[in-house]
């Protein structure tokens, strides 16, 4: 029977996001702007990144502390060589109820079946526009939308359904594409999520005026929707049922913060544990995992980090917090 570890606001530890690499083949301007993450950017050296065995060992300890769901992310997780081997190791952890992965979809066509066979249960694909020119501009790598759509087809063929689709909405960039996304993904087979653009990290030049608030996203969907209750405690999305039986959600971290129900820890690619997406510093688990073979020390360390957690950044966001030092999304995992 797993432990119930709670923080200072009585929030249990239920979810773990694991960033497996800080590298990416896209340069989405809201995440890894090219002028910062260009040639000469100091990505993590290979030796600084947790091995699959180290990740699995830490994950097992998290599950014994009450974590039920693990999401693999990055950077782009499908860039990590042999990622299906990590999926298989994590899928075998007793007590883990849900294992999923978030990807930009660029390498999905060739990986979907392998991931499924390795035991991946669900998948989320980020897709900001169906319009090729807008999509290429947003990923800033001139990557064609058709290749992501081919990845989605491969994922459906491999048995991933429903597939979650994440669209980050940016003012003046892609909000016109909301209705087309609803037409394409608002029926069965997909769960469409619109995400308010967030002030993660310090490099994307975030401004409140770039955010399209949930209320406006809802209006732009322009079709009758029925509000759904949260599907689990700590659900981050405002959920709706579409006329043809599909599901749409809006993740409104800026205009409807959900810190009260936040049960999520983040393990960065370098083994730092972050207790909030907007944290400036993490807690070093890499040294611990490399220097001791004793899992009880890891367990006590994670338990005490979580027990002292008081994060509620989004509920306290101000012009001043936006500028405070924060870890980058590509390092700690979205
Ligand atoms: N590379 C993978 C991908 O794009 O799906 C996984 C990592 S990415 C950091 C995870 C999610 O974070 C993506 O859905 C992405 O759109 C979202 N994201 C990145 N920067 C964001 C920002 N500033 N505001 C809101 N969402 C953001
Ligand atoms: Fe890469 Fe994902 Fe960040 Fe885009 S959002 S730059 S795909 S890590
Ligand atoms: Fe959780 Fe931090 Fe986001 Fe609040 S701001 S929901 S505490 S990750």
Short mmCIF file of C-alpha atoms and ligand atoms in Angstrom, two decimals, residues 17 23-26 28 30-32 72-77 102-105 124-128 166-169 195-200 204 206 329-330 333-334, ligand 1:
data_model
loop_
_atom_site.label_atom_id
_atom_site.label_comp_id
_atom_site.label_asym_id
_atom_site.label_seq_id
_atom_site.Cartn_x
_atom_site.Cartn_y
_atom_site.Cartn_z
CA UNK A 17 6.74 14.37 -14.95
CA UNK A 23 17.23 19.07 -26.34
CA UNK A 24 14.65 19.55 -29.06
CA UNK A 25 14.46 19.60 -32.86
CA UNK A 26 11.88 22.45 -32.71
CA UNK A 28 8.90 26.99 -30.54
CA UNK A 30 7.19 30.31 -26.49
CA UNK A 31 9.55 27.61 -25.20
CA UNK A 32 13.02 27.64 -26.82
CA UNK A 72 7.64 11.42 -20.04
CA UNK A 73 8.49 14.76 -21.56
CA UNK A 74 11.40 17.07 -22.37
CA UNK A 75 12.75 18.77 -24.53
CA UNK A 76 11.60 16.33 -27.15
CA UNK A 77 11.45 12.89 -25.50
CA UNK A 102 4.12 14.26 -24.49
CA UNK A 103 5.75 14.77 -27.87
CA UNK A 104 5.87 17.33 -30.66
CA UNK A 105 4.93 14.45 -32.97
CA UNK A 124 -0.20 13.56 -25.97
CA UNK A 125 0.80 15.35 -29.16
CA UNK A 126 1.45 19.09 -29.21
CA UNK A 127 0.04 20.75 -32.31
CA UNK A 128 -0.41 24.52 -32.44
CA UNK A 166 -2.23 20.22 -26.92
CA UNK A 167 -2.52 23.60 -28.63
CA UNK A 168 -0.84 26.60 -27.01
CA UNK A 169 -2.81 29.68 -28.04
CA UNK A 195 -3.50 25.93 -23.31
CA UNK A 196 -3.12 29.53 -22.22
CA UNK A 197 0.35 30.78 -23.03
CA UNK A 198 2.36 30.80 -19.77
CA UNK A 199 5.31 32.75 -18.39
CA UNK A 200 7.49 29.67 -17.94
CA UNK A 204 10.26 33.73 -24.11
CA UNK A 206 6.03 36.57 -22.12
CA UNK A 329 10.43 24.49 -19.64
CA UNK A 330 12.77 22.50 -21.92
CA UNK A 333 9.62 19.26 -18.61
CA UNK A 334 6.25 20.78 -19.53
N1 LIG B 1 8.56 18.65 -26.89
C1 LIG B 1 7.38 18.05 -26.40
C2 LIG B 1 6.14 18.78 -26.90
O1 LIG B 1 6.28 19.91 -27.38
O2 LIG B 1 5.08 18.21 -26.78
C3 LIG B 1 7.32 17.90 -24.89
C4 LIG B 1 7.86 19.04 -24.07
S1 LIG B 1 6.96 20.57 -24.20
C5 LIG B 1 7.88 21.60 -23.12
C6 LIG B 1 5.48 20.17 -23.28
C7 LIG B 1 4.29 21.07 -23.51
O3 LIG B 1 4.57 22.35 -23.01
C8 LIG B 1 3.92 21.25 -24.96
O4 LIG B 1 2.56 20.91 -25.14
C9 LIG B 1 4.14 22.72 -25.20
O5 LIG B 1 3.26 23.24 -26.15
C10 LIG B 1 3.92 23.30 -23.83
N2 LIG B 1 4.55 24.60 -23.63
C11 LIG B 1 5.82 24.95 -23.84
N3 LIG B 1 6.04 26.25 -23.53
C12 LIG B 1 4.84 26.75 -23.12
C13 LIG B 1 4.40 28.02 -22.67
N4 LIG B 1 5.22 29.06 -22.56
N5 LIG B 1 3.10 28.16 -22.32
C14 LIG B 1 2.24 27.10 -22.40
N6 LIG B 1 2.60 25.88 -22.80
C15 LIG B 1 3.89 25.70 -23.17
#
